[in-house]
Amino acid sequence: MPAATSTYVVELTPVGKAAVAVVLVAGPDAMRAVDECFTALSGRQIREAPVARIILGRWGGPDGEELLVCRRAIDQVEVHCHGGTAAVRSVIERLCERGCKPTSWHDWLLRADSDPIRAAAQIALADAPTARTAAILLDQYHGALTAMIRRAIDAADSGRWPAAMDSLDALLKHRATGMHLTSPWQVVIAGPPNVGKSSLLNALIGYQRAIVCDLPGTTRDVVGASTAIDGWPIQFSDTAGLHDTRDELESAGIEQATAALASAALVLLVAEPTDGIGHTTSSYSLSRANIDARLPRSVPVVRVHNKIDLLAARDRVALGEQYDVLTSAITGHGIAALIAAIGQSLVSDPPAEGAAVPFAAEQVQRLEMARATVHNRDATAVVASLHPLLSSN
């Protein structure tokens, strides 16, 4: 950890969300600042207490709030007080009056840890929505990403260019997954009106999130719902039916649907009801080419035929060759297969345990820069691209 020149005060617990709040005082003047604010019942000063000893006393004088302090290191003290906003603010204000500088716990970690990747992983862990994504971030906290980057630098420094390229390829292999360890994949459910998109959303997430009605065009706004599939965070968006219309309200809904499609990581394209041999039964019929033209390029699409409970078994066989999944949101048929298809489409090759996975935009950008310079066999450029990821100096 780099030597600190200032003494900081950091609120470690969420604001107003804990029965007990923890405030960290860290830096060369931490002991002095706390001793000037805290009176131990034992009469001893904090600087005299052994590390990890919990001490009961009062903050702000003999009549002040009763709380606990604990010396965590030679230059770090934790103050454990009531979790209310006013109590925490009082503790921080007294410390600031004695020269401490307030900072967020994010900035404190980035400033205090000599390994920027480890600090960033610790920050990201607080926002990990699933156990699977948290496990991948924990691997990076324990050094998986740092070690692989050092391996790439060592290979470039020694002129082992194939090894350097292999290391960078391995680092970039899971970049898409890494960028979704704290933010969900955007999965958009799209298609013509009255194909059961809202019913499909409800079936996928397991509860009634969207209003379902036989009347076409029920969905006007984009309806979102969060869940997890195979441990990956997903944000579903149920959209207005795609069709040609002159109705102002319907047009506004279709514009929102088009905007949602533009930011999608995956599209579930739900087909119009058919009679089993491709003849549509809807008055909102659009050609497949017309629908496909509205989809963003390079975004994977899972083609779904819903409402197969309305079809005879013999008709389903023919449809199975035209669509990726056949479903019935009403009976639940095909929902498990659709969930599996979503997971496979988003993460077809998940990272192994302990794999190096970049999880921040800057990490990916610098790895891509380094990979480009490997082709020129320029070790200086490779190191210049990667070194900022390993050191804040």
Short mmCIF file of C-alpha atoms in Angstrom, two decimals:
data_model
loop_
_atom_site.label_atom_id
_atom_site.label_comp_id
_atom_site.label_asym_id
_atom_site.label_seq_id
_atom_site.Cartn_x
_atom_site.Cartn_y
_atom_site.Cartn_z
CA MET A 1 0.00 0.00 0.00
CA PRO A 2 1.46 3.42 -0.92
CA ALA A 3 2.38 5.80 1.89
CA ALA A 4 -0.44 8.19 2.71
CA THR A 5 0.26 11.91 3.04
CA SER A 6 -3.27 12.90 4.07
CA THR A 7 -5.66 11.49 6.62
CA TYR A 8 -9.02 10.50 5.20
CA VAL A 9 -12.42 9.77 6.71
CA VAL A 10 -14.47 7.21 4.81
CA GLU A 11 -18.05 6.05 5.37
CA LEU A 12 -17.82 2.32 4.68
CA THR A 13 -21.48 1.36 5.15
CA PRO A 14 -24.40 2.45 2.93
CA VAL A 15 -25.98 5.76 3.87
CA GLY A 16 -29.02 5.30 6.10
CA LYS A 17 -29.27 1.54 5.52
CA ALA A 18 -27.57 0.04 8.55
CA ALA A 19 -28.39 -0.21 12.26
CA VAL A 20 -24.68 0.37 12.85
CA ALA A 21 -22.49 2.46 10.57
CA VAL A 22 -18.73 2.08 10.15
CA VAL A 23 -16.52 5.10 9.54
CA LEU A 24 -12.85 4.55 8.71
CA VAL A 25 -10.17 7.07 9.65
CA ALA A 26 -6.95 6.35 7.76
CA GLY A 27 -3.69 8.21 7.44
CA PRO A 28 -0.74 9.54 9.47
CA ASP A 29 -2.95 11.66 11.78
CA ALA A 30 -5.69 9.06 12.31
CA MET A 31 -4.81 8.33 15.95
CA ARG A 32 -4.54 11.99 16.91
CA ALA A 33 -7.84 12.91 15.24
CA VAL A 34 -9.76 10.10 16.91
CA ASP A 35 -8.18 10.71 20.32
CA GLU A 36 -9.33 14.33 20.15
CA CYS A 37 -12.94 13.23 19.49
CA PHE A 38 -13.25 10.02 21.52
CA THR A 39 -13.10 9.40 25.26
CA ALA A 40 -12.65 5.74 26.20
CA LEU A 41 -14.39 4.51 29.34
CA SER A 42 -11.04 3.03 30.34
CA GLY A 43 -9.40 6.44 30.08
CA ARG A 44 -6.75 5.16 27.65
CA GLN A 45 -6.00 6.80 24.31
CA ILE A 46 -6.49 4.93 21.05
CA ARG A 47 -2.81 5.23 20.20
CA GLU A 48 -2.08 3.10 23.28
CA ALA A 49 -4.52 0.31 22.33
CA PRO A 50 -3.35 -2.87 20.59
CA VAL A 51 -4.50 -3.56 17.04
CA ALA A 52 -7.96 -5.21 16.78
CA ARG A 53 -8.94 -4.22 20.35
CA ILE A 54 -12.57 -3.01 20.55
CA ILE A 55 -12.96 -0.02 22.86
CA LEU A 56 -16.17 1.41 24.29
CA GLY A 57 -16.44 5.13 24.90
CA ARG A 58 -18.15 8.41 24.03
CA TRP A 59 -17.81 10.65 21.00
CA GLY A 60 -17.51 14.40 21.49
CA GLY A 61 -16.99 14.52 25.24
CA PRO A 62 -18.33 12.84 28.41
CA ASP A 63 -21.95 13.47 27.39
CA GLY A 64 -21.50 12.49 23.76
CA GLU A 65 -22.87 9.47 21.90
CA GLU A 66 -21.75 6.09 23.20
CA LEU A 67 -20.02 4.09 20.49
CA LEU A 68 -17.17 1.69 19.70
CA VAL A 69 -13.82 2.25 18.07
CA CYS A 70 -11.27 -0.29 16.90
CA ARG A 71 -7.67 0.28 15.88
CA ARG A 72 -7.22 -1.67 12.63
CA ALA A 73 -3.59 -0.78 11.86
CA ILE A 74 -0.90 1.65 12.88
CA ASP A 75 -2.61 4.38 10.87
CA GLN A 76 -6.24 3.18 10.68
CA VAL A 77 -9.14 3.37 13.14
CA GLU A 78 -12.73 2.27 12.65
CA VAL A 79 -15.55 4.12 14.38
CA HIS A 80 -18.75 2.08 14.87
CA CYS A 81 -21.72 4.33 15.57
CA HIS A 82 -25.50 4.45 15.18
CA GLY A 83 -26.44 3.97 11.53
CA GLY A 84 -28.66 7.01 11.26
CA THR A 85 -27.65 9.78 8.87
CA ALA A 86 -27.33 12.44 11.59
CA ALA A 87 -25.11 10.28 13.81
CA VAL A 88 -22.74 9.44 10.96
CA ARG A 89 -22.61 13.06 9.81
CA SER A 90 -21.71 14.18 13.35
CA VAL A 91 -18.80 11.73 13.50
CA ILE A 92 -17.48 12.77 10.09
CA GLU A 93 -17.86 16.51 10.74
CA ARG A 94 -15.82 16.34 13.97
CA LEU A 95 -13.08 14.46 12.18
CA CYS A 96 -13.05 16.94 9.30
CA GLU A 97 -12.69 19.78 11.84
CA ARG A 98 -9.46 18.07 12.88
CA GLY A 99 -8.02 18.00 9.40
CA CYS A 100 -9.37 14.76 7.97
CA LYS A 101 -10.48 14.77 4.34
CA PRO A 102 -13.81 13.11 3.48
CA THR A 103 -13.77 10.68 0.56
CA SER A 104 -15.98 7.90 -0.82
CA TRP A 105 -15.14 4.29 -0.15
CA HIS A 106 -14.66 3.77 -3.90
CA ASP A 107 -12.03 6.50 -4.11
CA TRP A 108 -10.43 5.31 -0.90
CA LEU A 109 -9.95 1.78 -2.24
CA LEU A 110 -8.51 3.05 -5.51
CA ARG A 111 -6.17 5.36 -3.61
CA ALA A 112 -5.11 2.90 -0.91
CA ASP A 113 -4.58 -0.30 -2.92
CA SER A 114 -1.37 -0.61 -4.93
CA ASP A 115 -3.15 -2.95 -7.39
CA PRO A 116 -5.79 -0.96 -9.36
CA ILE A 117 -7.39 -4.15 -10.69
CA ARG A 118 -7.84 -5.59 -7.20
CA ALA A 119 -9.37 -2.33 -5.99
CA ALA A 120 -11.70 -2.13 -9.00
CA ALA A 121 -12.76 -5.76 -8.48
CA GLN A 122 -13.57 -5.08 -4.83
CA ILE A 123 -15.70 -2.11 -5.85
CA ALA A 124 -17.44 -4.14 -8.55
CA LEU A 125 -18.17 -6.96 -6.11
CA ALA A 126 -20.52 -4.64 -4.23
CA ASP A 127 -22.67 -4.43 -7.37
CA ALA A 128 -22.47 -8.07 -8.47
CA PRO A 129 -26.11 -9.17 -8.93
CA THR A 130 -25.55 -12.95 -8.88
CA ALA A 131 -23.31 -15.48 -7.17
CA ARG A 132 -21.83 -16.50 -10.53
CA THR A 133 -20.75 -13.00 -11.50
CA ALA A 134 -19.45 -12.39 -7.97
CA ALA A 135 -17.30 -15.53 -8.20
CA ILE A 136 -15.71 -14.30 -11.44
CA LEU A 137 -15.00 -10.89 -9.90
CA LEU A 138 -13.55 -12.59 -6.83
CA ASP A 139 -11.09 -14.43 -9.10
CA GLN A 140 -9.97 -11.05 -10.45
CA TYR A 141 -9.68 -9.67 -6.90
CA HIS A 142 -7.38 -12.59 -6.06
CA GLY A 143 -5.12 -11.77 -9.00
CA ALA A 144 -6.26 -13.78 -12.06
CA LEU A 145 -6.40 -10.76 -14.37
CA THR A 146 -3.28 -9.10 -12.94
CA ALA A 147 -1.23 -12.30 -13.33
CA MET A 148 -2.24 -12.79 -16.97
CA ILE A 149 -1.45 -9.18 -17.85
CA ARG A 150 2.00 -9.55 -16.27
CA ARG A 151 2.48 -12.72 -18.31
CA ALA A 152 1.72 -10.82 -21.52
CA ILE A 153 4.17 -8.06 -20.55
CA ASP A 154 6.92 -10.56 -19.71
CA ALA A 155 6.41 -12.36 -23.02
CA ALA A 156 6.64 -9.08 -24.98
CA ASP A 157 9.70 -7.94 -23.02
CA SER A 158 11.53 -11.16 -23.82
CA GLY A 159 10.51 -11.16 -27.48
CA ARG A 160 8.23 -14.19 -27.22
CA TRP A 161 5.63 -12.70 -29.51
CA PRO A 162 3.44 -15.80 -30.06
CA ALA A 163 3.19 -16.20 -26.28
CA ALA A 164 2.33 -12.52 -25.88
CA MET A 165 -0.40 -12.84 -28.50
CA ASP A 166 -1.78 -15.98 -26.86
CA SER A 167 -1.95 -14.22 -23.48
CA LEU A 168 -3.76 -11.20 -24.92
CA ASP A 169 -6.16 -13.41 -26.87
CA ALA A 170 -6.95 -15.30 -23.66
CA LEU A 171 -7.51 -12.00 -21.85
CA LEU A 172 -9.89 -10.69 -24.52
CA LYS A 173 -11.76 -13.96 -25.00
CA HIS A 174 -14.30 -13.21 -22.26
CA ARG A 175 -14.48 -9.43 -22.58
CA ALA A 176 -18.20 -9.42 -23.46
CA THR A 177 -19.00 -11.52 -20.40
CA GLY A 178 -16.76 -9.34 -18.25
CA MET A 179 -18.61 -6.20 -19.22
CA HIS A 180 -21.85 -7.73 -17.90
CA LEU A 181 -20.66 -8.88 -14.48
CA THR A 182 -22.34 -5.92 -12.80
CA SER A 183 -24.72 -4.69 -15.53
CA PRO A 184 -27.35 -6.96 -17.08
CA TRP A 185 -27.56 -8.20 -20.63
CA GLN A 186 -30.32 -6.37 -22.50
CA VAL A 187 -32.72 -8.91 -24.04
CA VAL A 188 -35.54 -7.42 -26.11
CA ILE A 189 -38.73 -9.30 -26.89
CA ALA A 190 -40.00 -8.08 -30.26
CA GLY A 191 -42.47 -9.03 -32.97
CA PRO A 192 -45.86 -8.07 -34.42
CA PRO A 193 -48.85 -7.30 -32.16
CA ASN A 194 -50.81 -10.07 -30.45
CA VAL A 195 -48.14 -12.78 -30.70
CA GLY A 196 -47.92 -13.24 -26.93
CA LYS A 197 -44.81 -11.20 -26.17
CA SER A 198 -46.10 -10.01 -22.80
CA SER A 199 -47.26 -13.50 -21.86
CA LEU A 200 -43.82 -14.79 -22.82
CA LEU A 201 -42.13 -12.19 -20.59
CA ASN A 202 -44.28 -13.24 -17.65
CA ALA A 203 -43.51 -16.92 -18.27
CA LEU A 204 -39.75 -16.25 -18.47
CA ILE A 205 -39.53 -14.31 -15.20
CA GLY A 206 -42.08 -16.37 -13.30
CA TYR A 207 -44.56 -13.67 -12.31
CA GLN A 208 -47.08 -11.27 -13.87
CA ARG A 209 -44.98 -8.24 -14.82
CA ALA A 210 -46.71 -7.24 -18.05
CA ILE A 211 -50.43 -6.77 -18.66
CA VAL A 212 -51.81 -9.47 -20.93
CA CYS A 213 -54.89 -8.95 -23.07
CA ASP A 214 -56.26 -10.48 -26.26
CA LEU A 215 -56.65 -6.98 -27.65
CA PRO A 216 -53.72 -6.27 -30.01
CA GLY A 217 -51.50 -3.31 -29.08
CA THR A 218 -51.94 -3.60 -25.31
CA THR A 219 -48.23 -2.88 -24.77
CA ARG A 220 -47.38 0.73 -25.59
CA ASP A 221 -44.34 1.56 -23.46
CA VAL A 222 -41.29 -0.66 -23.06
CA VAL A 223 -41.90 -2.90 -20.02
CA GLY A 224 -38.73 -4.04 -18.25
CA ALA A 225 -38.04 -6.89 -15.85
CA SER A 226 -34.82 -8.12 -14.28
CA THR A 227 -33.91 -11.74 -13.62
CA ALA A 228 -30.98 -14.16 -13.93
CA ILE A 229 -30.49 -17.01 -16.38
CA ASP A 230 -27.79 -19.58 -15.64
CA GLY A 231 -26.27 -17.08 -13.22
CA TRP A 232 -26.09 -14.24 -15.77
CA PRO A 233 -28.03 -11.02 -15.04
CA ILE A 234 -30.73 -10.30 -17.62
CA GLN A 235 -32.89 -7.25 -18.25
CA PHE A 236 -35.88 -8.19 -20.39
CA SER A 237 -37.74 -5.53 -22.37
CA ASP A 238 -41.24 -6.26 -23.66
CA THR A 239 -41.97 -3.94 -26.57
CA ALA A 240 -44.91 -2.69 -28.61
CA GLY A 241 -45.84 -4.78 -31.61
CA LEU A 242 -43.99 -3.97 -34.83
CA HIS A 243 -46.37 -3.14 -37.67
CA ASP A 244 -47.27 -0.42 -40.15
CA THR A 245 -49.66 2.11 -38.66
CA ARG A 246 -50.74 5.73 -38.94
CA ASP A 247 -52.02 5.85 -35.37
CA GLU A 248 -49.97 8.44 -33.42
CA LEU A 249 -49.99 6.52 -30.12
CA GLU A 250 -49.08 3.21 -31.75
CA SER A 251 -46.30 4.92 -33.71
CA ALA A 252 -44.83 6.31 -30.49
CA GLY A 253 -44.79 2.81 -28.99
CA ILE A 254 -43.10 1.38 -32.09
CA GLU A 255 -40.45 4.13 -31.92
CA GLN A 256 -39.69 3.10 -28.33
CA ALA A 257 -39.49 -0.52 -29.42
CA THR A 258 -37.05 0.40 -32.18
CA ALA A 259 -34.89 2.32 -29.69
CA ALA A 260 -34.84 -0.70 -27.36
CA LEU A 261 -33.77 -2.94 -30.23
CA ALA A 262 -30.83 -0.63 -30.99
CA SER A 263 -29.29 -1.31 -27.55
CA ALA A 264 -30.11 -5.01 -27.37
CA ALA A 265 -27.55 -7.73 -26.72
CA LEU A 266 -30.08 -10.35 -27.86
CA VAL A 267 -33.47 -10.21 -29.56
CA LEU A 268 -36.23 -12.73 -28.99
CA LEU A 269 -38.19 -12.38 -32.22
CA VAL A 270 -41.66 -13.77 -31.61
CA ALA A 271 -43.48 -14.87 -34.74
CA GLU A 272 -47.04 -14.22 -35.75
CA PRO A 273 -49.50 -17.05 -35.13
CA THR A 274 -49.62 -19.40 -38.11
CA ASP A 275 -51.65 -22.34 -39.16
CA GLY A 276 -48.60 -24.61 -39.01
CA ILE A 277 -47.57 -24.30 -42.63
CA GLY A 278 -46.53 -20.65 -42.56
CA HIS A 279 -49.85 -18.91 -43.23
CA THR A 280 -50.35 -16.06 -40.77
CA THR A 281 -53.61 -15.71 -38.89
CA SER A 282 -53.12 -12.05 -37.89
CA SER A 283 -54.40 -8.91 -39.58
CA TYR A 284 -51.08 -7.24 -38.65
CA SER A 285 -49.04 -9.42 -40.98
CA LEU A 286 -45.57 -8.19 -41.95
CA SER A 287 -43.17 -10.08 -44.16
CA ARG A 288 -40.18 -11.72 -42.54
CA ALA A 289 -37.92 -9.44 -44.57
CA ASN A 290 -39.82 -6.39 -43.28
CA ILE A 291 -39.40 -7.52 -39.67
CA ASP A 292 -35.72 -8.43 -40.17
CA ALA A 293 -35.04 -4.98 -41.64
CA ARG A 294 -36.06 -3.43 -38.29
CA LEU A 295 -33.54 -5.49 -36.32
CA PRO A 296 -30.06 -4.13 -35.49
CA ARG A 297 -27.23 -5.71 -37.42
CA SER A 298 -24.78 -8.06 -35.68
CA VAL A 299 -27.17 -8.64 -32.77
CA PRO A 300 -28.02 -12.34 -32.30
CA VAL A 301 -31.66 -13.31 -32.73
CA VAL A 302 -33.58 -16.24 -31.24
CA ARG A 303 -36.66 -16.89 -33.39
CA VAL A 304 -39.62 -17.99 -31.30
CA HIS A 305 -43.02 -19.29 -32.37
CA ASN A 306 -45.37 -18.77 -29.45
CA LYS A 307 -48.96 -19.96 -28.93
CA ILE A 308 -48.26 -23.44 -30.24
CA ASP A 309 -50.95 -24.70 -27.87
CA LEU A 310 -53.34 -23.48 -30.55
CA LEU A 311 -51.81 -25.80 -33.16
CA ALA A 312 -52.19 -29.48 -33.84
CA ALA A 313 -49.19 -31.69 -33.07
CA ARG A 314 -48.58 -32.44 -36.76
CA ASP A 315 -48.30 -28.73 -37.52
CA ARG A 316 -45.63 -28.21 -34.87
CA VAL A 317 -43.23 -30.52 -36.69
CA ALA A 318 -43.15 -28.28 -39.75
CA LEU A 319 -42.64 -25.17 -37.60
CA GLY A 320 -39.71 -26.76 -35.78
CA GLU A 321 -37.61 -26.38 -38.92
CA GLN A 322 -38.40 -22.66 -39.23
CA TYR A 323 -37.90 -21.47 -35.65
CA ASP A 324 -35.29 -21.90 -32.92
CA VAL A 325 -37.85 -22.55 -30.18
CA LEU A 326 -41.55 -23.38 -30.11
CA THR A 327 -43.31 -22.14 -26.98
CA SER A 328 -46.61 -21.75 -25.26
CA ALA A 329 -46.59 -19.12 -22.55
CA ILE A 330 -49.94 -20.49 -21.37
CA THR A 331 -48.95 -24.15 -20.88
CA GLY A 332 -45.24 -23.57 -20.27
CA HIS A 333 -44.23 -25.73 -23.21
CA GLY A 334 -40.79 -24.77 -24.53
CA ILE A 335 -40.07 -22.15 -21.85
CA ALA A 336 -37.18 -24.15 -20.40
CA ALA A 337 -35.75 -24.60 -23.91
CA LEU A 338 -36.08 -20.87 -24.54
CA ILE A 339 -34.29 -20.05 -21.27
CA ALA A 340 -31.47 -22.40 -22.28
CA ALA A 341 -31.28 -20.79 -25.73
CA ILE A 342 -31.00 -17.33 -24.16
CA GLY A 343 -28.15 -18.39 -21.89
CA GLN A 344 -26.33 -20.13 -24.75
CA SER A 345 -26.75 -17.16 -27.09
CA LEU A 346 -25.38 -14.67 -24.56
CA VAL A 347 -22.53 -16.74 -23.11
CA SER A 348 -21.73 -19.72 -25.29
CA ASP A 349 -18.32 -20.31 -23.69
CA PRO A 350 -18.34 -19.19 -20.04
CA PRO A 351 -15.01 -18.51 -18.32
CA ALA A 352 -13.55 -21.37 -16.33
CA GLU A 353 -12.95 -21.05 -12.62
CA GLY A 354 -9.92 -18.86 -12.01
CA ALA A 355 -9.86 -17.46 -15.56
CA ALA A 356 -8.66 -13.92 -16.21
CA VAL A 357 -11.65 -11.78 -17.23
CA PRO A 358 -11.45 -8.02 -17.92
CA PHE A 359 -14.49 -6.33 -16.41
CA ALA A 360 -14.03 -2.59 -17.09
CA ALA A 361 -14.06 -0.61 -20.32
CA GLU A 362 -10.56 0.80 -19.77
CA GLN A 363 -9.17 -2.71 -19.25
CA VAL A 364 -10.66 -3.94 -22.51
CA GLN A 365 -9.50 -0.83 -24.39
CA ARG A 366 -5.90 -1.17 -23.20
CA LEU A 367 -5.81 -4.91 -23.90
CA GLU A 368 -7.01 -4.27 -27.45
CA MET A 369 -4.36 -1.55 -27.88
CA ALA A 370 -1.67 -3.93 -26.66
CA ARG A 371 -2.84 -6.69 -28.97
CA ALA A 372 -2.64 -4.33 -31.95
CA THR A 373 0.97 -3.39 -31.08
CA VAL A 374 2.06 -7.04 -30.79
CA HIS A 375 1.75 -7.30 -34.57
CA ASN A 376 4.46 -4.62 -34.83
CA ARG A 377 6.62 -6.44 -32.27
CA ASP A 378 6.95 -3.25 -30.27
CA ALA A 379 7.57 -4.24 -26.64
CA THR A 380 7.67 -0.61 -25.49
CA ALA A 381 4.20 0.03 -26.91
CA VAL A 382 2.82 -3.16 -25.33
CA VAL A 383 4.13 -2.17 -21.90
CA ALA A 384 2.87 1.40 -22.32
CA SER A 385 -0.60 0.06 -23.08
CA LEU A 386 -0.75 -2.41 -20.18
CA HIS A 387 1.29 -0.85 -17.37
CA PRO A 388 -1.43 1.66 -16.31
CA LEU A 389 -3.68 -1.30 -15.54
CA LEU A 390 -1.17 -2.60 -12.98
CA SER A 391 -0.09 0.59 -11.24
CA SER A 392 -1.70 3.90 -10.37
CA ASN A 393 1.73 5.59 -10.39
#
